[in-house]
Each structure stands twice: as structure tokens, then as C-alpha cells.
């Protein structure tokens, strides 16, 4: 039997369920192909989602598009264009064959650089990918009938042309031109019909796959890169599986009136608890639940977690926003002129000022605040005093060790007044229980954070720590020319360990660093950035054509800041950056590049952390705790206080 990714249990849990035809073909392929074939169902390739890709080492790849079309509702023109009857008229649609060909084309041009680059020098590389179509509700007779009208039309036009030539109504040149065009149409129809298999011809489709000979060009390097990108990401493998909660976590998901505060180590499940509590609260009182975070990029993660619990998307009963967006929207709701407020105060002062007292504003029965360690005390008071309904429920979630905005700890303690005692969570579920990462996190906290945050929680570590259950823990210093060096090291790790793009994030405390790396990665594959790349930056700076993007890339960090200030582009760039964060999705299928500040609260299977001069303990701790499995610290700093710590700790962990 062939091997299918993901397995059938996983396929049954996917949010987008397979069609009847897709499920039938999946079972048929698995049953009728041997284990030298690997079947990838609905793989995520930089936005493309082919139904199936069948891979065989040393042979090639088969891209199969599946349709459950009732062919009686479709027709094909002599130009090989598909049309569907929508009840009132015929509407043009993309043919299944054109979709399969598009996936093939994108494999070469977008998704597999090693394949596309080789194809430039040797066109035979284009022959290692084979497009096919399966029409589940059709058979050989109905497929022939579908194409018959277009074939007859072409034959009729050919006869007409011959008669016109015989009667000398057209010239030989005109006849030849028209005949060549009709021949192209005819070949396209014949080709596409030969690629289509109905439900009575699946044995022929299997024979087509099995009879394809080995191809010398489909070598190990291309096969390995193909498979790495096709294998399900961690998100796909866990889709539909709700996290199991321990007794303490479960207790915190129960919705009830009153004030409460929860804090814990990175990965202890705060966001999962928050999402569960939100759904329980909405079920309890039936009204909209307000969820306020600090990091804009967390909004979509929280929405996804709520959707996973509900089994559907609900945009009406859950208001998920960040504090600043919520504050501005409420100012607009009460009719305040923001521009007038700006004339007498800075934005920081505005966001700390209570303009809502004694005003008619919407009240919420439940308000959940995430990342409370990043809040100013005034913010929490403004939300509580003005927007919480009488006898309402308000819960604060936070982690002092991730205080990357350096809020004053003594002043910040005022935030939690009136919310009772902290409920503390020590166990991290982000990593496996026996992962040596937990010891690394705890040692870092004890050495750099415990004295500053004496009441913070330390990551719980098993006494029987073995150190064997992990994939990657690496520390490597970078030379002065760190950008190309870091790029090559990251690529080397990706290839060597077959890391899926969707499971990778590259973090730095400076946009300048990750922007340069993004430019290099864009030459090989699509990336997902939480900041403006150089092309977008060039557009926001409104520079003349003589000031090229390449010239912009040559500026150092100080020169670039000075140019942004000179061009009065700060607000434009901040607006562009907010848009990128608002539309950030952690499972885009691409390698992600982000600042640590923007990625706080999120996680990834593999984290590449660019350690830089000036990184604070909170920044470093937040960076390393984003990983669930693989941590690679690439040190570009000259004299960072953590260099020796990571060098020694990681060396000891990997030596066990």
C-alpha cells in the first residue's frame, strides 16, 4: 500500500472536508499503489492547494486535480474553454486540466527553486511532473460526449475552409493560417481529454502512474526538496485536535462573574484557556465577549482558537482587538475628534486618559485581557471602569518574564489591583515534558529574570530529564558579514533536517536585520513578513526613480532611520506595518520573518533567533520560548551578555 500524508484520521479532522471524489481517489491510490509511492493530499504550497501530488523517488511527480462535476451541466468550446450552466446562462470557468497545468507551472516557477533553476538550463526537467485529472461523477462515455461537440465543430470548420479554398474564396496563406490555428485547438482538446479519467477508468490512471519510467533528472536532491515542502506542516497534523487541558487549566476556563488574574510561564496555555473561557462565557450569558490583546498579530491566532473550539467561525459574538484599536474605535463612537486631541497631547498621553467617564458606551458582560504585562495601569482601569457591565466578568492573563516593553514593575503592579491573588501556571505545554528546552528556559529565568521579577513563575522541569527527545538545539556565532552567513546557515539547517516552510520563523529584535534576510529568501521562495520589505519601504518613502531599491538596501541602519525621518515617512510606514500585522496568519505555508515584539504570544516548531547587541533578558527569553521543538541561536552580537550562556547551556544539553 502507498503511504499517504496526512493519514486518513488526520484528513477526517481537516476544517475543509474532502469531497466524495477526493476521498474515493485517496483510498483507491493507497490500495492500488505500493509503498514506493507517497501520496500528498491537499498539500499547502505557497497558497496553491493541489488535490493530490503522488511522488515516486527516481521517477517524478503526478499532480492530480479532482472534480465531482456532473458533466451534463458543462460544455467545452472549440478553443478548449470550459463553461458551466448556472441556470440562466453559460459561464466560463477554468478547466480541471488548466488547474493541474497551473500547479505544475508554479512548481517550477514558485515552489521548487531547485527544479525551476535546473529547467532553465535543461528543458527536459519540465518532464518530471505529470498533470492528471479525475472526474469522479463521469465515465469514459460521458467524457467523450463532453468533448464531442468541440471536436465536431472543429471538423466542420476544417471542411468549410477546404471548400472555401477549392472555390478560391480564401488564399493559401489564409487557409494555412486558419488550419494551423484549428490544429492547435484540436491538439489541445485531444491532450486534455487524454488526461481525464472517469470513475470507470481508475485502473488506467494507476497503469499510467506505474508505467512511467525512471527519470535520471529526478535525482535525490530534487526528490528531497519536493518531499520536504509537501510533507504536512505541524499545523496540518494537529488540525482538528483540541488541546487537552489539565485540571487547573480546565478550572480557569469556567466562566463566572467577578475579577480574576492568571499568570504563568511561556507555553502554559494562557491563550488556549482564554479562548475556552470566551466560548464558555458567551454560552453562559449569550452576549458579545470582548477580548483585548496588546500584540496586533495575536488577534488572528485567538480568532482561530475560538473557531477551533466552536467548529465554525463566529465574528459576531467575539470581539477580538488590541488595546489601541479598541480605544480609538470607542473615541469615534462617542464622537471625539482625535485630531483635536492630538493637538494638545501625545498618543501615549491620549491612551492613558479616560475620555469615556459618564459617556454612553457599550458594556460587556465578559472582558478578557491578554498580555497584561505589556499594559499601562491606566489602560486596564479605563477598560474596567467604562466597558465592563455591572456584575461582569474580567480576567487578566500575563507573564512578567515577557515584559519586553520594560514597563516599570513596581508601577505595573497597580494593574492587577482589585483582581484578587494571581493564579499561577508553571507547566509549559509548548514543548514536550522531557524536552531539554524546558531546562534551558528555567536556567535562563533563574540567571537573568528571577531577581528582577521575584514573583514570576519558573518553568517546571522533570526530575528525570533525559535530554534525548529533541531535534535541534544549536548555538553558532556569526562573523562580521553575518547576513549571507546567517542566510546560508539557515538554508543548510532547512535542507539537512527537511524543515517545512510553514514551521519556520526567523526572529530578531531589529527589523533592519530580518528585512535583509527576507530579501535573500525571496530569491528562493515566498516568505511572510510582519514588516515592510524593501520594495514596500521604497514605495512608502516616496523616493524619486533615481533612488533605486538597490541603493536603499546599501544604507546602514542609522542612515535608513535618518532617511525615513527626512522623508517624513514615519506615520506612513507605521500604518503599513499595522496592516501587515493585522493580516498576519501563522499558517500561511511560508517561512515567517518577524521582530520578536511582533511574534510575542505566537509559536513555531522551529525558531531561528538572531541574537543581537542590546537584546534585553526579556527579549531573549521571549525569543527562545517561541519554539515548540527546534531552537537555533545565531549570534551576530559583539558583546552580548547571553552569548556565553547559550554557548555553554546548549553545548551541555546536546552532549548528554
XYZ file of C-alpha atoms in Angstrom:
656
model
C 0.000 0.000 0.000
C 1.114 3.538 -0.731
C 1.890 5.996 2.072
C -0.489 8.946 2.382
C 0.163 12.294 4.085
C -1.628 13.266 6.228
C -3.132 9.946 7.301
C -6.858 9.258 6.955
C -7.594 10.091 10.607
C -5.995 13.486 10.081
C -7.825 14.017 6.771
C -11.153 13.391 8.528
C -10.366 16.217 11.002
C -9.456 18.855 8.419
C -11.578 22.009 8.500
C -12.124 21.800 4.740
C -13.527 18.292 4.331
C -12.525 16.214 1.294
C -15.145 15.803 -1.425
C -16.605 12.385 -2.164
C -14.360 12.121 -5.213
C -11.222 13.137 -3.318
C -11.842 10.596 -0.573
C -12.631 7.851 -3.087
C -9.478 8.527 -5.097
C -7.354 8.706 -1.942
C -8.456 5.224 -0.915
C -8.012 3.884 -4.461
C -4.490 5.258 -4.789
C -3.418 3.954 -1.388
C -4.826 0.495 -2.117
C -3.507 0.124 -5.667
C -0.035 1.653 -5.412
C 2.785 0.072 -3.403
C 4.812 1.704 -0.635
C 7.357 3.137 -3.070
C 4.729 5.796 -3.829
C 3.977 8.693 -1.490
C 0.613 10.443 -1.767
C 0.190 14.019 -0.528
C -3.418 15.129 -0.088
C -4.167 18.829 -0.489
C -0.583 19.972 0.268
C -0.122 23.680 1.017
C 2.372 25.130 -1.471
C 2.697 28.895 -1.005
C -1.043 29.372 -1.469
C -1.567 26.603 -4.043
C -3.626 23.623 -2.863
C -3.481 20.827 -5.478
C -5.821 17.952 -4.626
C -3.125 15.283 -4.863
C 0.556 15.018 -5.624
C 1.885 11.479 -5.992
C 5.649 11.202 -5.626
C 7.981 8.355 -6.529
C 11.687 8.600 -5.865
C 13.724 8.437 -9.058
C 10.631 8.747 -11.283
C 8.790 12.029 -10.816
C 5.613 13.654 -9.510
C 1.960 13.348 -10.600
C -0.341 16.313 -9.968
C -3.974 15.112 -9.869
C -6.911 17.521 -9.926
C -10.231 16.027 -8.759
C -13.715 17.271 -9.666
C -17.131 15.929 -8.669
C -18.740 17.633 -11.689
C -21.993 16.443 -13.232
C -20.824 16.782 -16.823
C -24.359 17.335 -18.156
C -24.045 20.883 -16.749
C -20.795 21.600 -18.604
C -19.647 22.147 -22.160
C -16.356 22.809 -23.921
C -15.820 25.268 -26.781
C -13.666 24.552 -29.813
C -10.989 26.712 -28.156
C -10.866 24.250 -25.251
C -12.629 26.610 -22.843
C -14.915 25.141 -20.179
C -18.339 26.624 -19.439
C -20.945 25.771 -16.794
C -24.685 26.375 -16.933
C -25.667 28.399 -13.846
C -29.383 28.043 -14.588
C -29.727 31.148 -16.733
C -26.619 31.261 -18.914
C -23.291 29.622 -19.706
C -20.432 30.971 -17.573
C -16.731 30.484 -18.335
C -14.671 28.578 -15.743
C -11.131 27.247 -15.531
C -10.865 23.680 -16.775
C -9.580 20.991 -14.366
C -6.695 20.410 -16.789
C -5.712 24.090 -16.770
C -5.665 23.976 -12.959
C -3.411 20.922 -12.998
C -1.116 22.614 -15.537
C -1.045 25.771 -13.410
C 0.046 23.767 -10.372
C 2.773 22.159 -12.486
C 3.928 25.541 -13.789
C 4.013 27.008 -10.275
C 6.044 24.070 -9.003
C 8.774 25.136 -11.401
C 8.429 28.898 -11.143
C 7.450 29.440 -7.499
C 7.610 26.486 -5.163
C 10.693 24.434 -6.035
C 13.611 26.692 -6.940
C 15.977 23.770 -7.493
C 13.546 22.392 -10.097
C 12.909 25.726 -11.807
C 16.568 26.733 -11.978
C 17.581 23.377 -13.434
C 14.811 23.679 -16.012
C 16.390 26.893 -17.300
C 19.493 25.005 -18.377
C 17.813 21.708 -19.297
C 14.212 21.827 -20.617
C 13.879 18.076 -20.011
C 13.345 18.925 -16.337
C 9.831 20.017 -17.324
C 9.012 16.362 -17.984
C 9.385 15.093 -14.428
C 5.965 16.432 -13.359
C 2.835 14.892 -14.900
C -0.614 16.570 -14.684
C -3.739 14.337 -14.500
C -7.482 14.846 -13.889
C -10.016 12.583 -12.157
C -13.730 13.254 -12.824
C -15.496 11.268 -10.111
C -19.070 11.556 -11.414
C -18.107 10.799 -15.027
C -17.164 7.782 -17.099
C -15.359 7.322 -20.398
C -18.576 7.709 -22.393
C -19.649 10.975 -20.719
C -16.128 12.428 -21.093
C -16.159 11.594 -24.805
C -19.605 13.176 -25.070
C -18.333 16.329 -23.346
C -15.591 16.789 -25.928
C -17.601 15.645 -28.933
C -19.277 18.982 -29.615
C -15.986 20.902 -29.755
C -14.353 18.207 -31.908
C -17.259 18.183 -34.347
C -17.236 21.975 -34.522
C -13.535 21.994 -35.449
C -14.049 19.304 -38.097
C -16.945 21.293 -39.558
C -14.831 24.470 -39.767
C -11.995 22.476 -41.401
C -14.403 21.251 -44.087
C -15.676 24.778 -44.633
C -12.119 26.032 -45.055
C -11.331 23.327 -47.610
C -14.430 24.235 -49.601
C -13.575 27.945 -49.481
C -10.053 27.195 -50.709
C -11.374 24.981 -53.508
C -13.715 27.771 -54.582
C -10.811 30.235 -54.269
C -12.716 32.316 -51.731
C -9.631 32.434 -49.497
C -5.903 32.460 -50.219
C -3.441 29.652 -49.401
C -1.891 31.859 -46.737
C -5.275 32.441 -45.097
C -6.086 28.733 -45.358
C -2.782 27.707 -43.818
C -3.111 30.243 -41.002
C -6.651 29.119 -40.168
C -5.715 25.422 -40.473
C -2.746 25.808 -38.119
C -4.973 27.521 -35.570
C -7.580 24.763 -35.779
C -4.852 22.157 -35.478
C -3.644 23.770 -32.262
C -7.189 23.752 -30.882
C -7.605 20.115 -31.875
C -4.318 19.071 -30.248
C -5.241 20.871 -27.027
C -8.605 19.097 -26.926
C -7.012 15.710 -27.609
C -4.337 16.316 -24.983
C -6.772 17.397 -22.276
C -9.191 14.563 -22.995
C -6.323 12.087 -22.660
C -5.509 13.488 -19.200
C -9.072 12.994 -17.889
C -10.088 9.744 -16.187
C -13.618 8.842 -15.131
C -14.699 6.518 -12.333
C -14.627 3.530 -14.723
C -11.013 4.181 -15.755
C -9.151 4.372 -12.453
C -7.275 1.208 -13.354
C -5.975 3.084 -16.415
C -4.896 6.006 -14.223
C -2.997 3.585 -11.978
C -1.358 1.977 -15.024
C -0.342 5.445 -16.246
C 1.388 6.173 -12.940
C 3.002 2.745 -12.656
C 4.212 2.653 -16.260
C 6.085 5.947 -16.001
C 9.756 5.106 -16.279
C 12.570 6.265 -14.037
C 13.901 9.713 -14.886
C 17.602 10.372 -14.396
C 16.907 14.063 -13.768
C 14.611 13.364 -10.809
C 17.566 12.833 -8.509
C 17.783 12.670 -4.707
C 18.275 16.410 -4.337
C 15.068 17.260 -6.218
C 13.121 14.441 -4.553
C 14.220 15.558 -1.063
C 13.264 19.188 -1.709
C 9.929 18.081 -3.177
C 9.115 15.899 -0.171
C 10.205 18.497 2.395
C 7.746 21.032 1.018
C 4.929 18.526 0.517
C 5.010 16.902 3.948
C 2.213 18.213 6.201
C 3.202 21.080 8.443
C 2.749 20.822 12.192
C -0.459 22.858 11.820
C -1.959 20.366 9.356
C -1.068 17.380 11.543
C -2.710 18.895 14.631
C -5.699 20.476 12.848
C -8.974 19.462 14.453
C -7.305 18.203 17.651
C -8.254 20.406 20.585
C -5.533 20.703 23.248
C -6.168 18.612 26.328
C -6.382 20.707 29.471
C -5.190 19.640 32.904
C -7.446 20.118 35.924
C -6.025 23.531 36.803
C -6.324 24.804 33.237
C -9.859 23.446 32.928
C -10.902 25.219 36.116
C -9.745 28.530 34.658
C -11.925 28.061 31.567
C -15.119 28.134 33.629
C -16.911 31.435 33.159
C -18.306 33.271 36.182
C -18.896 36.888 37.240
C -16.069 38.637 39.045
C -12.422 39.621 38.623
C -9.504 37.227 38.252
C -5.860 37.254 37.137
C -3.760 34.432 35.694
C -0.047 34.309 35.032
C 2.369 31.626 34.006
C 5.398 30.575 32.026
C 5.580 30.786 28.245
C 3.605 27.949 26.706
C 1.491 27.227 29.789
C -1.717 27.522 27.737
C -2.863 31.041 28.635
C -4.249 31.754 25.147
C -5.960 28.350 24.974
C -7.533 28.947 28.397
C -8.603 32.421 27.291
C -10.283 31.088 24.119
C -12.103 28.349 26.043
C -13.228 30.795 28.711
C -14.503 33.135 25.997
C -16.715 30.430 24.445
C -17.990 29.341 27.857
C -18.768 32.964 28.755
C -20.700 33.528 25.541
C -22.685 30.348 26.167
C -23.366 31.462 29.756
C -24.789 34.922 29.051
C -25.377 34.935 25.294
C -23.766 38.336 24.738
C -20.629 39.513 22.947
C -17.337 38.689 24.653
C -14.609 41.339 24.398
C -11.038 40.029 24.061
C -8.314 42.680 24.200
C -4.675 41.915 23.450
C -1.594 44.086 23.076
C 0.114 42.464 20.106
C -1.904 43.044 16.906
C -0.688 39.773 15.386
C -2.299 37.741 18.177
C -5.798 38.694 17.040
C -5.987 36.114 14.263
C -4.477 33.393 16.479
C -7.154 33.980 19.124
C -9.892 34.013 16.477
C -8.590 30.698 15.129
C -8.543 29.133 18.602
C -12.119 30.243 19.240
C -13.135 28.858 15.821
C -11.454 25.523 16.586
C -13.454 25.206 19.805
C -16.745 26.195 18.164
C -16.093 24.224 14.978
C -17.041 27.309 12.972
C -16.161 30.980 12.521
C -18.179 33.429 14.652
C -17.395 37.084 14.019
C -20.446 38.457 15.806
C -20.242 37.123 19.351
C -16.493 37.599 19.898
C -14.861 40.999 19.605
C -11.106 40.415 19.294
C -8.995 43.555 19.123
C -5.872 45.155 20.526
C -5.995 47.930 23.099
C -5.060 50.828 20.824
C -7.524 49.885 18.079
C -10.269 49.392 20.655
C -9.523 52.745 22.306
C -9.645 54.660 19.003
C -12.844 52.914 17.880
C -14.513 53.893 21.155
C -13.346 57.508 20.807
C -15.019 57.590 17.407
C -18.171 56.005 18.869
C -18.571 58.804 21.444
C -17.870 61.471 18.816
C -14.438 62.637 19.996
C -12.264 64.399 17.403
C -8.967 62.533 17.509
C -7.146 65.252 15.586
C -8.184 67.839 18.167
C -6.957 65.596 20.986
C -3.626 65.217 19.187
C -3.058 68.979 19.237
C -2.640 69.042 22.991
C -1.194 65.636 23.851
C 0.943 62.782 22.592
C -0.565 59.441 21.647
C 0.871 57.902 24.824
C -0.926 60.512 26.921
C -4.165 60.085 24.972
C -4.260 56.315 25.501
C -3.837 56.825 29.269
C -6.633 59.406 29.513
C -10.178 58.371 30.393
C -12.425 60.182 27.898
C -15.277 57.734 28.464
C -16.352 58.547 32.022
C -20.072 59.332 32.177
C -20.378 58.698 28.415
C -22.775 56.238 26.837
C -20.595 53.318 25.733
C -21.158 49.629 25.030
C -20.846 47.418 28.089
C -19.595 43.829 28.027
C -20.538 41.011 30.402
C -17.113 39.429 29.836
C -13.783 41.142 29.116
C -10.608 39.075 28.760
C -7.253 40.891 28.681
C -4.222 39.094 27.218
C -0.525 40.089 27.637
C -1.375 42.275 30.614
C 2.339 42.679 31.464
C 2.546 44.977 28.404
C -0.262 47.252 29.605
C -0.018 50.546 31.398
C -2.059 50.526 34.647
C -4.279 53.295 33.283
C -5.301 51.139 30.307
C -6.715 48.358 32.463
C -8.547 50.858 34.648
C -10.083 52.575 31.605
C -11.381 49.273 30.225
C -12.679 48.032 33.586
C -14.320 51.258 34.748
C -16.074 52.092 31.483
C -16.742 48.954 29.460
C -17.372 46.161 31.988
C -21.044 45.596 32.737
C -22.297 45.582 36.303
C -21.531 42.196 37.888
C -19.449 41.445 34.834
C -16.512 39.064 34.377
C -12.984 40.383 33.741
C -9.838 38.236 33.627
C -6.219 39.320 33.142
C -3.633 36.978 31.588
C 0.116 37.689 31.630
C 3.749 36.652 32.057
C 6.190 39.106 33.668
C 9.185 37.336 32.112
C 7.961 38.546 28.700
C 7.908 42.222 29.745
C 9.753 43.204 26.556
C 8.445 46.794 26.664
C 10.176 47.325 30.003
C 7.117 48.519 31.920
C 8.129 49.579 35.422
C 7.455 46.502 37.528
C 6.536 48.388 40.705
C 4.151 50.690 38.894
C 2.794 47.833 36.805
C 1.719 46.007 39.973
C -1.119 48.531 40.174
C -2.554 46.871 37.048
C -3.735 43.864 38.983
C -5.252 45.623 41.999
C -8.813 44.550 42.608
C -8.415 41.232 40.760
C -7.550 39.004 43.712
C -4.497 36.761 44.018
C -2.606 35.544 40.994
C -3.472 32.065 39.776
C -0.088 30.657 38.697
C 0.704 28.158 35.946
C 4.183 26.595 35.925
C 3.942 23.771 33.393
C 4.760 24.602 29.758
C 2.873 22.564 27.168
C 4.615 24.229 24.242
C 7.412 21.681 24.387
C 7.307 18.000 25.301
C 7.535 17.353 29.020
C 11.035 15.842 28.855
C 12.491 18.311 26.348
C 15.829 19.869 27.375
C 14.383 23.166 26.157
C 12.488 23.359 29.460
C 15.740 23.242 31.405
C 17.197 25.924 29.140
C 14.185 28.173 29.760
C 14.322 27.639 33.517
C 18.086 28.237 33.742
C 17.702 31.459 31.755
C 14.924 32.683 34.042
C 16.927 31.912 37.183
C 20.071 33.617 35.879
C 18.614 36.744 34.282
C 14.963 37.282 35.303
C 14.271 35.911 38.771
C 15.919 38.772 40.664
C 14.038 41.363 38.613
C 10.684 39.569 38.750
C 10.839 37.797 42.097
C 7.212 36.658 41.913
C 7.407 35.287 38.372
C 6.866 31.606 37.676
C 9.727 29.288 36.730
C 9.284 26.670 34.038
C 8.657 23.272 35.616
C 11.273 20.666 34.667
C 11.019 16.900 35.087
C 13.465 15.380 37.556
C 14.123 12.555 35.076
C 15.315 14.852 32.335
C 16.909 12.644 29.679
C 17.825 15.151 27.012
C 17.216 12.722 24.160
C 13.803 13.783 22.891
C 14.630 16.795 20.788
C 15.629 17.552 17.243
C 17.705 20.717 17.173
C 19.352 22.882 19.829
C 22.176 24.856 18.278
C 24.249 27.918 19.131
C 26.539 29.385 16.476
C 28.375 32.732 16.422
C 28.265 34.683 13.165
C 31.162 36.548 11.523
C 31.135 40.269 10.706
C 29.492 39.630 7.321
C 26.651 37.966 9.182
C 23.825 38.444 6.625
C 24.984 35.996 3.894
C 26.425 33.719 6.550
C 23.166 33.535 8.506
C 21.227 33.006 5.282
C 23.389 30.060 4.253
C 23.330 28.512 7.736
C 19.542 28.738 7.919
C 19.189 27.198 4.464
C 21.604 24.446 5.408
C 19.559 23.551 8.505
C 16.335 23.633 6.463
C 17.689 21.252 3.827
C 19.551 18.969 6.211
C 16.583 18.463 8.541
C 13.786 18.710 5.926
C 12.076 21.585 7.752
C 8.678 22.589 6.397
C 8.446 26.309 5.497
C 5.233 26.733 7.499
C 7.012 25.526 10.647
C 9.853 28.089 10.494
C 10.164 31.579 11.933
C 13.251 33.810 11.873
C 13.307 36.326 14.734
C 15.359 39.402 15.513
C 14.900 42.377 17.793
C 15.570 44.683 14.816
C 13.503 44.969 11.640
C 16.693 46.009 9.840
C 18.140 42.506 10.370
C 15.167 40.399 9.307
C 14.411 42.714 6.372
C 17.834 41.945 4.880
C 17.324 38.204 5.359
C 13.856 38.440 3.814
C 15.357 39.873 0.638
C 17.683 36.885 0.294
C 14.942 34.341 0.989
C 12.609 35.977 -1.553
C 15.033 34.890 -4.275
C 14.370 31.242 -3.367
C 10.805 31.053 -2.087
C 7.833 33.011 -0.819
C 8.110 34.487 2.669
C 5.644 36.014 5.099
C 6.898 39.202 6.786
C 5.352 41.154 9.655
C 7.078 44.287 8.398
C 7.537 46.181 5.165
C 10.132 44.723 2.790
C 12.478 46.949 0.795
C 10.098 47.273 -2.148
C 7.262 48.355 0.162
C 9.603 50.606 2.115
C 10.742 52.286 -1.095
C 7.112 52.987 -2.003
C 6.312 54.459 1.437
C 9.345 56.756 1.294
C 8.072 58.335 -1.952
C 11.608 58.371 -3.361
C 12.400 59.535 -6.880
C 13.094 56.836 -9.523
C 16.798 57.700 -9.412
C 16.909 56.463 -5.806
C 16.587 52.745 -6.525
C 15.616 49.901 -4.209
C 19.144 48.547 -4.542
C 20.526 51.877 -3.334
C 18.117 51.715 -0.382
C 19.476 48.297 0.559
C 23.001 49.696 0.774
C 22.111 52.082 3.619
C 23.095 51.080 7.130
C 20.533 51.171 9.942
C 21.332 54.720 11.066
C 21.292 56.089 7.509
C 17.948 54.438 6.864
C 16.409 55.926 10.008
C 17.638 59.373 9.036
C 16.155 58.986 5.544
C 12.778 57.913 6.969
C 12.758 60.958 9.239
C 13.837 63.288 6.432
C 11.065 61.973 4.150
C 8.521 62.406 6.973
C 7.523 58.801 6.374
C 7.277 57.520 9.950
C 3.463 57.554 10.090
C 3.129 56.032 6.602
C 5.494 53.196 7.491
C 3.781 52.572 10.832
C 0.440 52.403 9.019
C 1.845 49.912 6.504
C 3.325 47.864 9.328
C -0.023 47.751 11.175
C -1.687 46.493 8.006
C 0.881 43.690 7.719
C 0.299 42.692 11.351
C -3.492 42.817 11.046
C -3.337 40.449 8.094
C -0.756 38.097 9.546
C -1.670 34.417 9.654
C 0.683 31.973 11.326
C -0.189 29.176 8.899
C 0.394 30.877 5.569
C 2.559 27.981 4.402
C 5.583 30.271 4.092
C 8.731 30.896 6.087
C 7.935 33.720 8.514
C 10.245 36.594 9.406
C 9.376 38.878 12.291
C 10.631 41.053 15.050
C 10.453 39.440 18.467
C 7.977 42.095 19.586
C 5.528 41.212 16.818
C 5.833 37.460 17.381
C 5.228 37.523 21.126
C 2.405 35.149 22.050
C 2.891 33.054 18.920
C 4.861 29.844 18.499
C 6.589 27.796 15.820
C 8.087 24.336 15.569
C 11.445 25.810 14.513
C 12.845 29.163 15.693
C 15.948 30.815 14.285
C 16.832 33.584 16.760
C 19.337 36.226 15.603
C 20.917 37.301 18.900
C 21.927 40.957 18.721
C 23.727 43.548 20.798
C 21.358 45.228 23.223
C 18.853 42.367 23.430
C 17.387 42.500 26.925
C 16.765 39.420 29.092
C 13.038 39.744 28.389
C 13.624 39.891 24.620
C 15.945 36.874 24.665
C 13.595 34.846 26.874
C 10.583 35.684 24.704
C 12.543 34.684 21.582
C 13.719 31.288 22.741
C 10.352 30.340 24.223
C 8.584 30.748 20.853
C 9.823 27.297 19.814
C 7.981 24.043 20.350
C 10.817 21.808 19.191
C 13.852 23.276 17.376
C 15.921 26.250 18.561
C 18.856 27.661 16.595
C 20.530 30.714 18.128
C 22.665 32.588 15.583
C 24.750 35.179 17.408
C 25.625 38.346 15.446
C 26.426 40.329 18.584
C 29.842 41.621 19.539
C 29.447 41.581 23.308
C 26.039 40.261 24.332
C 25.676 39.114 27.931
C 23.882 35.920 26.826
C 26.436 34.614 24.310
C 28.392 32.525 26.819
C 25.163 31.311 28.473
C 23.718 29.921 25.225
C 27.071 28.547 24.135
C 27.565 26.587 27.359
C 23.964 25.577 28.077
C 23.248 24.301 24.576
C 26.597 22.520 24.385
C 25.830 20.728 27.668
C 22.307 19.773 26.559
C 23.455 18.318 23.243
C 26.349 16.487 24.869
C 24.068 14.404 27.107
